[in-house]
Amino acid sequence: MSSIRFERISRTFRVGGQLVPALADIDLHVDEREFVAIVGPSGCGKTTLLRMAAGLDHPTSGRVLVGGRPVTGPGPDRAVVFQQFALFPWKTIRDNIGFGLKCTGVSRAQREPIVERYLKVMGLDGHGDAYPHQLSGGMQQRVALARSYALEPEVLLMDEPFGALDAQTRIDMQEELIRLSRVHPRTVLFITHSVDEAVYLADRVVAMDRRPGRVREIMDIAQIRRSEKWGELPVEEVMDLESFNHLRTRIWRLLRRGDGEASGHGVVDNPPLRTQPAQKTKLRRAQ
Amino acid sequence: MALATQHPGLRWLPYSLAGAAIFLAVWSLLPQAGIVPSALLPSPMAVGKTFFELTQEPFAGYTIQQHLLSSFIRFASGFGLAAAIGVPLGLLMGWYRWLDRAVAPIFETIRFIAPIAWLPFAVLWFGTGIGGPILIIFSGAFPACLINAYRGARLTQGFLIEAAETLGAKPRHIITEVVMPSALPSIVAGLRIGAGVGWQSLIGAELIVVSSGVGYLMVQGQGNLATEKVMAGMVAIGCVGVLIDVALRAAERHFRRFEQA
Amino acid sequence: MLRQETRVPVWLPGTLSVASCIGLWVVATTFEFVGPARLPGPKDLWESFEQLMDPGYAGGTLPQQVWFSVRLVLAGFAVAIVTGVPLGILMGMSRRAEALINPAFLVIRPIPPLAWIPLAILWFGLGNGAKIFVIWFGAFVPALINTYTGVRSVDPGLIAAARVHGARPWHVLFEVVVPGALPLIFTGLRLALQASWTALVAAELVGAFYGLGRVLMTAARDIYPGMIAAAMICVALLGASMTYLLGLAEAKATPWRNR
Ligand SMILES: Nc1ncnc2c1ncn2[C@@H]1O[C@H](COP(=O)(O)OP(=O)(O)O)[C@@H](O)[C@H]1O
Ligand SMILES: [Mg+2]
């Protein structure tokens, strides 16, 4: 009851009087309890796609269905994890995690045990009364994850959630996410600019093209993941496997070729600066 | 010197002390040397003495503490009213565009009227007791309260609002739990500005129509050609102004505590 | 903006609210829900303006009163610029000067300009001197503070860049520091202009022989709401147009900031 379907989605933005197609004719589905990762060059519309599933943006044509019902707006059944964490700076960690519960009308007494449980699950014990700025980036992203998980949503939408973390923390968080999805399986749409991350985490990897954004290819990894038991191995072991390397090289080739044809040079986007998405959000709002 | 290099601020302390000394010296010597008649510029000592006397003996009906108290009560009522209306209205204007568009033209027009120019109507409508002065303080403090709340609301990070929406927040949650706390530093800064303008407008009103308060004390002092009483009144006004500002500054620090250093 | 646009046209809410305010005023005064002794109607307002134009009121016609007040504001404002801006630059450039001047400034600054009116009257009488003094003081403080902040906010890298290109201190001051501080100086001047009008009105309300404040005060004594409103409108219009002119000057003086 929690699949995501994009049905012939197009999205056109009006920029200074001109119509700019950002997404064209996207057909994509994420099955219940499936983990789908999207990779693609910067500006190919990954964020736009995810925002539509979240109900924060709307397609120019086509429809988005979550759990079989058309998406009309944001709601607590679809948790979003943002790259810039989006924690409330004026709330303690505890209040941040409990925010969604509070908004959906869960009483304080009922909230407390849930918040405590997620503090523990995310390894945040002892930080409950801290403010976000007192925590490291990795810890802040754990809080953001805890805040989403606390609502027990069927669907998780993650937009480059580890993009602002340093390499090591990032790996830790990837393992954490694998562990979590084993304990609490969810339908996940995961956006990343890291091919390694996509291959390591996802059941299927979607590679996208730019201008306008289209689905270039979809790769099924679930079979190999299950047969080689990736989920039980540490990251570095998985990354050493021949199957892993084969897959990631294939995606790299695909992306480079696609981009090379489009613009003459083949670069998959670099890790964006932490402030970039925030600025983009502001620009969006400023219109 | 060791201390001075450790604390860069201390390096300039001698100059500050010299500056203070020069200021006091000029002020005391001008009347003493007969350059300026002491009836026009009483020395700091004379002003201090008068201030003390005013705390003991009533002048213009009351002691200076009583004058201060009646000024402060007027100030607190007018300022409280301005904050209670201005801040929520500013927040709502930051959130609801139609409200912004409806209120802005009226507000922008009225804002060009100096608060003190409302005095004749304030007296006509509400009398010289407490109603009139309250309107004057209100018109002084209201614009800053409203504008800063409005700006603070408008500058709320879009992604925080979106995050709240995806977590199931309804408009009322977003306003009280996201927009308002995010705007709080700006709101408090606005309260500080508004308090300053309101306090000054009240003094203006007391100079002209009211028959108690520090402003009234000063007008009476002026009428009696008692410069030292006028200056004692100025000192009192300055002190209350500083106290109000210090209190609001402390509030500002309190509300900024969650921010990164 | 935070919220998505609705389908209501941009101009509609403002037009509606202004129209309903004016409508309410016209209805309330013509049907005398509010008595003419409290709120003037459109007709009262018009007649007050006519009276102010032709025989004049409180010792002069409208142009005379306006000229009288504007002259005082311009004088006080000019003196404030001439004293406040250079002093602000000096305090911003030299820590020594700042430390020397600050104590006196710290004592004087918390006293609001309007609280100087009785002292000014004792010192200079009820004539122009007292008013110019009060206006000067009101405008001086924001002019100085903002100039100082502006100078301090100039990027030291720019000053160093000018130095290594052989700029003399004089050049550094006029080619780097002053242009860099100019936006904030103009902010200060805008605040100073507002303060000037406030100080003028208050000073003329306390005691004056001519001027718009005098008109306001006389009308208050005569309980003449139409004239009170007329004087308020004049003060507001003058303040608004002088602020507008200052904005034009700012655009001229800082062309690199125009979009
Ligand atoms: N609100 C908007 N207004 C105009 N153009 C936008 C807006 N949002 C996104 N775009 C454009 O749509 C394209 C896709 O953007 P985005 O979804 O952010 O890409 P990605 O996340 O893959 O980097 C880009 O070209 C971007 O400039
Ligand atoms: Mg993106």
Coordinates of N, CA, C and O in Angstrom, one line a residue, chain B residues 6-150:
Chain B
Q6 N 47.4 41.1 25.7 CA 46.4 40.0 25.8 C 45.0 40.5 25.4 O 44.2 39.8 24.8
H7 N 44.7 41.7 25.9 CA 43.3 42.2 25.7 C 43.4 43.4 24.8 O 43.7 44.5 25.2
P8 N 43.2 43.2 23.5 CA 43.4 44.3 22.6 C 42.5 45.5 23.0 O 42.9 46.7 22.8
G9 N 41.4 45.3 23.6 CA 40.5 46.4 24.0 C 41.2 47.3 25.0 O 41.0 48.5 25.0
L10 N 42.0 46.6 25.9 CA 42.7 47.4 26.9 C 43.7 48.4 26.4 O 44.0 49.4 27.1
R11 N 44.2 48.1 25.2 CA 45.2 49.0 24.6 C 44.7 50.4 24.5 O 45.4 51.4 24.6
W12 N 43.4 50.5 24.3 CA 42.8 51.9 24.0 C 42.2 52.4 25.3 O 41.6 53.5 25.3
L13 N 42.3 51.7 26.4 CA 41.6 52.1 27.6 C 42.1 53.5 28.1 O 41.3 54.3 28.4
P14 N 43.5 53.7 28.0 CA 44.0 55.0 28.4 C 43.3 56.2 27.7 O 42.9 57.2 28.2
Y15 N 43.1 55.9 26.4 CA 42.4 57.0 25.6 C 41.0 57.2 26.0 O 40.5 58.3 26.1
S16 N 40.3 56.1 26.3 CA 38.9 56.2 26.8 C 38.9 57.0 28.1 O 38.0 57.8 28.3
L17 N 39.8 56.6 29.0 CA 39.8 57.3 30.3 C 40.1 58.8 30.0 O 39.5 59.7 30.6
A18 N 41.1 59.1 29.2 CA 41.4 60.5 28.9 C 40.1 61.2 28.3 O 39.8 62.3 28.7
G19 N 39.5 60.5 27.4 CA 38.3 61.1 26.8 C 37.2 61.4 27.8 O 36.7 62.5 27.8
A20 N 37.0 60.4 28.7 CA 36.0 60.7 29.8 C 36.5 61.9 30.7 O 35.7 62.7 31.0
A21 N 37.8 61.9 31.0 CA 38.3 63.0 31.8 C 38.1 64.3 31.1 O 37.6 65.3 31.7
I22 N 38.4 64.4 29.8 CA 38.3 65.6 29.1 C 36.8 66.1 29.1 O 36.5 67.3 29.4
F23 N 35.9 65.1 28.8 CA 34.5 65.5 28.8 C 34.0 66.1 30.1 O 33.4 67.1 30.1
L24 N 34.4 65.4 31.2 CA 34.0 65.9 32.5 C 34.6 67.2 32.9 O 34.0 68.2 33.4
A25 N 35.9 67.3 32.5 CA 36.7 68.5 32.8 C 36.1 69.7 32.1 O 35.8 70.8 32.7
V26 N 35.8 69.5 30.8 CA 35.2 70.7 30.0 C 33.9 71.1 30.6 O 33.6 72.3 30.8
W27 N 33.1 70.1 30.9 CA 31.7 70.3 31.4 C 31.9 71.1 32.8 O 31.1 72.0 33.0
S28 N 32.8 70.7 33.7 CA 32.9 71.4 35.0 C 33.6 72.7 34.9 O 33.2 73.6 35.6
L29 N 34.6 72.8 34.0 CA 35.4 74.0 34.0 C 34.7 75.2 33.2 O 34.8 76.3 33.6
L30 N 33.9 74.9 32.2 CA 33.2 75.9 31.5 C 32.5 76.9 32.4 O 32.7 78.1 32.3
P31 N 31.6 76.3 33.2 CA 30.8 77.3 34.1 C 31.8 77.8 35.2 O 31.6 79.0 35.6
Q32 N 32.7 77.0 35.7 CA 33.5 77.5 36.8 C 34.4 78.7 36.4 O 34.6 79.6 37.1
A33 N 34.9 78.6 35.2 CA 35.8 79.6 34.7 C 35.0 80.8 34.2 O 35.6 81.8 33.8
G34 N 33.7 80.7 34.3 CA 32.9 81.9 33.9 C 32.7 82.0 32.4 O 32.3 83.1 32.0
I35 N 33.2 81.0 31.6 CA 33.0 81.2 30.2 C 31.5 81.0 29.8 O 31.0 81.7 28.9
V36 N 30.9 80.1 30.5 CA 29.4 79.9 30.3 C 28.8 80.2 31.7 O 29.3 79.6 32.7
P37 N 27.8 81.0 31.8 CA 27.2 81.2 33.1 C 26.6 79.9 33.7 O 26.1 79.1 32.9
S38 N 26.9 79.7 34.9 CA 26.5 78.4 35.5 C 24.9 78.2 35.6 O 24.4 77.2 35.7
A39 N 24.2 79.3 35.4 CA 22.8 79.2 35.3 C 22.4 78.5 34.0 O 21.4 77.8 34.0
L40 N 23.2 78.6 33.0 CA 22.9 77.9 31.7 C 23.6 76.5 31.7 O 23.0 75.6 31.1
L41 N 24.7 76.3 32.3 CA 25.4 75.0 32.3 C 25.9 74.7 33.7 O 27.0 75.0 34.0
P42 N 25.0 74.1 34.5 CA 25.5 73.7 35.8 C 26.5 72.6 35.7 O 26.5 71.8 34.8
S43 N 27.4 72.5 36.7 CA 28.5 71.5 36.6 C 27.9 70.2 36.9 O 26.8 70.0 37.4
P44 N 28.6 69.1 36.6 CA 28.1 67.7 36.8 C 27.8 67.6 38.3 O 26.7 66.9 38.6
M45 N 28.6 68.1 39.2 CA 28.3 68.0 40.6 C 26.9 68.6 41.0 O 26.1 68.0 41.7
A46 N 26.7 69.8 40.4 CA 25.4 70.5 40.7 C 24.2 69.7 40.2 O 23.2 69.6 40.9
V47 N 24.4 69.1 39.0 CA 23.3 68.3 38.5 C 23.1 67.0 39.4 O 21.9 66.7 39.7
G48 N 24.2 66.4 39.9 CA 24.1 65.3 40.7 C 23.3 65.7 42.0 O 22.5 64.9 42.5
K49 N 23.7 66.8 42.6 CA 23.1 67.3 43.8 C 21.6 67.5 43.6 O 20.8 67.1 44.4
T50 N 21.3 68.2 42.5 CA 19.9 68.4 42.2 C 19.1 67.1 42.1 O 18.0 67.0 42.6
F51 N 19.7 66.2 41.4 CA 19.1 64.9 41.2 C 18.7 64.3 42.6 O 17.6 63.9 42.8
F52 N 19.7 64.3 43.5 CA 19.4 63.8 44.8 C 18.3 64.5 45.5 O 17.4 63.9 46.1
E53 N 18.3 65.9 45.4 CA 17.3 66.7 46.0 C 15.9 66.3 45.5 O 14.9 66.3 46.2
L54 N 15.9 66.1 44.1 CA 14.6 65.8 43.5 C 14.0 64.5 44.0 O 12.8 64.2 43.9
T55 N 14.9 63.6 44.4 CA 14.4 62.3 45.0 C 13.8 62.5 46.4 O 13.0 61.7 46.8
Q56 N 14.2 63.6 47.0 CA 13.7 63.8 48.4 C 12.5 64.7 48.4 O 11.5 64.5 49.1
E57 N 12.6 65.9 47.7 CA 11.5 66.9 47.8 C 10.7 66.9 46.5 O 11.3 66.8 45.4
P58 N 9.4 66.9 46.6 CA 8.6 66.9 45.3 C 8.9 68.2 44.6 O 9.1 69.3 45.1
F59 N 8.9 68.1 43.2 CA 8.9 69.2 42.3 C 7.9 69.0 41.3 O 7.8 67.8 40.8
A60 N 7.2 70.0 40.9 CA 6.1 69.9 39.9 C 5.1 68.8 40.4 O 4.6 68.0 39.6
G61 N 4.9 68.8 41.7 CA 3.9 67.9 42.3 C 4.4 66.6 42.9 O 3.8 66.1 43.8
Y62 N 5.5 66.1 42.3 CA 5.9 64.8 42.8 C 7.4 64.7 42.9 O 8.1 65.6 42.4
T63 N 7.9 63.7 43.6 CA 9.4 63.5 43.6 C 9.7 62.9 42.2 O 8.9 62.4 41.5
I64 N 11.0 62.8 41.9 CA 11.4 62.4 40.6 C 11.1 60.9 40.4 O 10.8 60.5 39.3
Q65 N 11.2 60.1 41.5 CA 10.8 58.7 41.3 C 9.4 58.5 40.9 O 9.0 57.7 40.1
Q66 N 8.5 59.4 41.5 CA 7.1 59.3 41.2 C 6.8 59.7 39.7 O 6.0 59.1 39.0
H67 N 7.6 60.8 39.3 CA 7.5 61.2 37.9 C 7.9 60.0 37.0 O 7.2 59.7 36.0
L68 N 9.0 59.4 37.4 CA 9.5 58.3 36.5 C 8.5 57.2 36.5 O 8.3 56.6 35.4
L69 N 8.0 56.9 37.6 CA 7.0 55.8 37.7 C 5.8 56.1 36.8 O 5.4 55.2 36.0
S70 N 5.3 57.3 36.8 CA 4.1 57.6 36.0 C 4.5 57.5 34.5 O 3.7 57.1 33.7
S71 N 5.7 58.0 34.2 CA 6.2 57.9 32.8 C 6.3 56.5 32.4 O 5.8 56.1 31.3
F72 N 6.8 55.7 33.3 CA 7.1 54.3 32.9 C 5.8 53.5 32.7 O 5.7 52.6 31.8
I73 N 4.8 53.8 33.6 CA 3.5 53.1 33.4 C 2.9 53.4 32.1 O 2.4 52.5 31.4
R74 N 3.0 54.7 31.7 CA 2.4 55.0 30.4 C 3.2 54.3 29.3 O 2.6 53.7 28.4
F75 N 4.5 54.3 29.5 CA 5.4 53.7 28.4 C 5.0 52.2 28.3 O 4.8 51.7 27.2
A76 N 5.0 51.5 29.5 CA 4.7 50.1 29.4 C 3.4 49.8 28.8 O 3.3 48.8 28.0
S77 N 2.3 50.6 29.1 CA 1.0 50.3 28.5 C 1.1 50.5 27.0 O 0.6 49.6 26.2
G78 N 1.6 51.6 26.6 CA 1.7 51.9 25.1 C 2.5 50.9 24.4 O 2.2 50.4 23.3
F79 N 3.7 50.7 24.9 CA 4.6 49.7 24.2 C 4.0 48.3 24.2 O 4.1 47.6 23.2
G80 N 3.5 47.9 25.3 CA 2.9 46.6 25.4 C 1.8 46.4 24.3 O 1.7 45.4 23.6
L81 N 1.0 47.5 24.1 CA -0.1 47.4 23.1 C 0.5 47.4 21.7 O 0.1 46.6 20.9
A82 N 1.6 48.2 21.5 CA 2.2 48.2 20.2 C 2.8 46.8 19.9 O 2.6 46.3 18.7
A83 N 3.4 46.2 20.9 CA 4.0 44.9 20.6 C 2.9 43.8 20.4 O 3.0 43.0 19.5
A84 N 1.9 43.9 21.2 CA 0.8 42.9 21.2 C 0.1 42.9 19.8 O -0.4 41.9 19.4
I85 N 0.0 44.1 19.2 CA -0.7 44.2 17.9 C 0.3 44.1 16.8 O 0.1 43.3 15.8
G86 N 1.4 44.8 16.9 CA 2.4 44.9 15.8 C 3.1 43.5 15.5 O 3.2 43.2 14.3
V87 N 3.5 42.8 16.5 CA 4.2 41.6 16.2 C 3.3 40.5 15.6 O 3.7 40.0 14.5
P88 N 2.2 40.2 16.1 CA 1.3 39.2 15.4 C 0.9 39.6 14.0 O 1.0 38.8 13.1
L89 N 0.6 40.9 13.9 CA 0.2 41.4 12.6 C 1.3 41.3 11.6 O 1.2 40.8 10.4
G90 N 2.6 41.6 12.0 CA 3.7 41.5 11.1 C 4.0 40.1 10.7 O 4.2 39.8 9.6
L91 N 3.8 39.1 11.7 CA 4.0 37.7 11.3 C 3.0 37.2 10.3 O 3.3 36.6 9.4
L92 N 1.8 37.6 10.6 CA 0.7 37.2 9.7 C 0.9 37.8 8.3 O 0.6 37.1 7.3
M93 N 1.4 39.1 8.2 CA 1.6 39.7 6.9 C 2.8 39.0 6.2 O 2.8 38.9 5.0
G94 N 3.7 38.5 7.0 CA 4.8 37.7 6.4 C 4.3 36.4 5.8 O 4.9 35.9 4.9
W95 N 3.3 35.9 6.3 CA 2.8 34.6 5.9 C 1.7 34.7 4.9 O 1.8 33.9 3.9
Y96 N 0.7 35.5 5.1 CA -0.4 35.7 4.1 C -0.1 36.8 3.2 O -0.2 38.0 3.7
R97 N 0.1 36.5 2.0 CA 0.4 37.6 1.0 C -0.7 38.6 0.9 O -0.5 39.8 0.7
W98 N -2.0 38.1 0.9 CA -3.1 39.0 0.7 C -3.1 40.0 1.8 O -3.5 41.2 1.6
L99 N -2.8 39.6 3.0 CA -2.9 40.5 4.2 C -1.8 41.5 4.0 O -2.0 42.7 4.2
D100 N -0.6 41.1 3.6 CA 0.5 42.0 3.3 C 0.0 43.1 2.3 O 0.2 44.3 2.6
R101 N -0.6 42.6 1.2 CA -1.0 43.6 0.2 C -2.1 44.5 0.6 O -2.2 45.6 0.2
A102 N -2.9 44.0 1.6 CA -4.0 44.8 2.0 C -3.5 45.9 3.0 O -3.9 47.0 3.0
V103 N -2.6 45.5 3.9 CA -2.2 46.4 5.0 C -1.1 47.4 4.5 O -1.1 48.5 4.9
A104 N -0.2 46.9 3.7 CA 1.0 47.7 3.3 C 0.7 49.1 2.9 O 1.3 50.0 3.4
P105 N -0.2 49.3 1.9 CA -0.4 50.7 1.5 C -0.8 51.6 2.6 O -0.3 52.8 2.7
I106 N -1.7 51.2 3.5 CA -2.2 52.0 4.6 C -1.0 52.3 5.5 O -0.7 53.4 5.9
F107 N -0.3 51.2 5.9 CA 0.8 51.3 6.8 C 1.9 52.2 6.3 O 2.3 53.1 7.0
E108 N 2.2 52.0 5.0 CA 3.3 52.9 4.5 C 2.9 54.3 4.4 O 3.8 55.2 4.6
T109 N 1.6 54.6 4.3 CA 1.2 56.0 4.2 C 1.3 56.6 5.6 O 1.9 57.7 5.8
I110 N 0.8 55.9 6.6 CA 0.7 56.4 8.0 C 2.1 56.6 8.6 O 2.3 57.4 9.4
R111 N 3.0 55.7 8.1 CA 4.3 55.7 8.7 C 5.1 57.0 8.5 O 6.0 57.4 9.2
F112 N 4.7 57.8 7.5 CA 5.4 59.0 7.2 C 5.0 60.1 8.2 O 5.6 61.2 8.2
I113 N 4.0 59.9 9.0 CA 3.6 60.9 10.0 C 4.4 60.6 11.2 O 4.4 59.6 11.8
A114 N 5.2 61.7 11.6 CA 6.0 61.5 12.8 C 5.1 61.2 14.0 O 4.0 61.8 14.1
P115 N 5.5 60.3 14.8 CA 4.6 59.9 15.9 C 4.1 61.1 16.8 O 2.9 61.2 17.1
I116 N 5.0 62.0 17.0 CA 4.6 63.1 17.9 C 3.5 64.0 17.2 O 2.8 64.7 17.9
A117 N 3.4 63.9 15.9 CA 2.4 64.8 15.2 C 1.0 64.3 15.5 O 0.0 64.9 15.1
W118 N 0.9 63.1 16.0 CA -0.4 62.6 16.4 C -1.0 63.2 17.7 O -2.1 63.0 18.1
L119 N -0.1 64.0 18.3 CA -0.5 64.5 19.6 C -1.8 65.2 19.7 O -2.6 64.9 20.5
P120 N -2.1 66.2 18.8 CA -3.4 66.9 18.9 C -4.5 65.9 18.8 O -5.5 66.0 19.6
F121 N -4.5 64.9 17.9 CA -5.6 64.0 17.8 C -5.6 63.1 19.0 O -6.7 62.7 19.5
A122 N -4.5 62.7 19.5 CA -4.4 61.8 20.6 C -5.1 62.5 21.8 O -5.9 61.8 22.5
V123 N -4.9 63.7 22.0 CA -5.5 64.5 23.1 C -7.0 64.6 22.9 O -7.8 64.4 23.7
L124 N -7.3 64.9 21.6 CA -8.7 65.1 21.2 C -9.5 63.8 21.4 O -10.7 63.9 21.9
W125 N -8.9 62.7 21.1 CA -9.7 61.5 21.2 C -9.6 60.8 22.6 O -10.6 60.2 23.0
F126 N -8.4 60.9 23.2 CA -8.3 60.1 24.4 C -7.9 60.9 25.6 O -7.6 60.3 26.7
G127 N -7.8 62.2 25.5 CA -7.5 63.0 26.7 C -6.0 63.0 27.0 O -5.2 62.3 26.4
T128 N -5.7 63.8 28.0 CA -4.3 64.0 28.4 C -3.8 63.1 29.5 O -2.7 63.1 29.9
G129 N -4.8 62.3 30.0 CA -4.4 61.4 31.2 C -3.5 60.3 30.8 O -2.3 60.5 30.7
I130 N -4.1 59.2 30.4 CA -3.2 58.1 30.0 C -3.5 57.7 28.6 O -2.6 57.3 27.8
G131 N -4.7 57.9 28.1 CA -5.1 57.5 26.8 C -4.3 58.2 25.7 O -3.7 57.5 24.8
G132 N -4.2 59.5 25.8 CA -3.5 60.3 24.8 C -2.0 59.8 24.7 O -1.6 59.5 23.6
P133 N -1.3 59.9 25.8 CA 0.1 59.5 25.7 C 0.3 58.0 25.2 O 1.2 57.8 24.5
I134 N -0.7 57.2 25.6 CA -0.5 55.8 25.1 C -0.6 55.7 23.6 O 0.2 55.0 22.9
L135 N -1.5 56.5 23.0 CA -1.5 56.5 21.5 C -0.2 57.0 20.9 O 0.3 56.5 19.9
I136 N 0.4 58.0 21.6 CA 1.7 58.5 21.1 C 2.8 57.5 21.1 O 3.5 57.3 20.2
I137 N 2.9 56.8 22.3 CA 3.9 55.8 22.4 C 3.6 54.7 21.4 O 4.5 54.1 20.7
F138 N 2.3 54.3 21.3 CA 1.9 53.3 20.3 C 2.4 53.6 18.9 O 3.0 52.8 18.2
S139 N 2.1 54.9 18.5 CA 2.5 55.2 17.1 C 4.0 55.3 17.0 O 4.5 55.1 15.8
G140 N 4.7 55.5 18.1 CA 6.2 55.5 17.9 C 6.7 54.1 17.9 O 7.6 53.8 17.1
A141 N 6.1 53.1 18.7 CA 6.7 51.8 18.8 C 6.2 50.8 17.7 O 6.9 49.9 17.3
F142 N 4.9 51.1 17.3 CA 4.3 50.1 16.4 C 5.0 49.8 15.1 O 5.2 48.6 14.8
P143 N 5.5 50.8 14.4 CA 6.1 50.5 13.1 C 7.3 49.5 13.2 O 7.3 48.5 12.4
A144 N 8.1 49.7 14.1 CA 9.3 48.9 14.3 C 8.9 47.5 14.7 O 9.4 46.5 14.1
C145 N 7.9 47.3 15.6 CA 7.4 46.0 16.0 C 6.9 45.3 14.7 O 7.2 44.1 14.5
L146 N 6.1 45.9 14.0 CA 5.5 45.3 12.8 C 6.5 44.9 11.8 O 6.6 43.8 11.3
I147 N 7.3 45.9 11.4 CA 8.3 45.7 10.3 C 9.2 44.6 10.6 O 9.5 43.7 9.7
N148 N 9.8 44.6 11.8 CA 10.7 43.5 12.1 C 10.1 42.1 12.2 O 10.7 41.2 11.8
A149 N 8.9 42.0 12.7 CA 8.3 40.7 12.7 C 8.0 40.3 11.3 O 8.2 39.1 10.9
Y150 N 7.6 41.2 10.4 CA 7.3 40.9 9.0 C 8.6 40.4 8.4 O 8.6 39.4 7.7

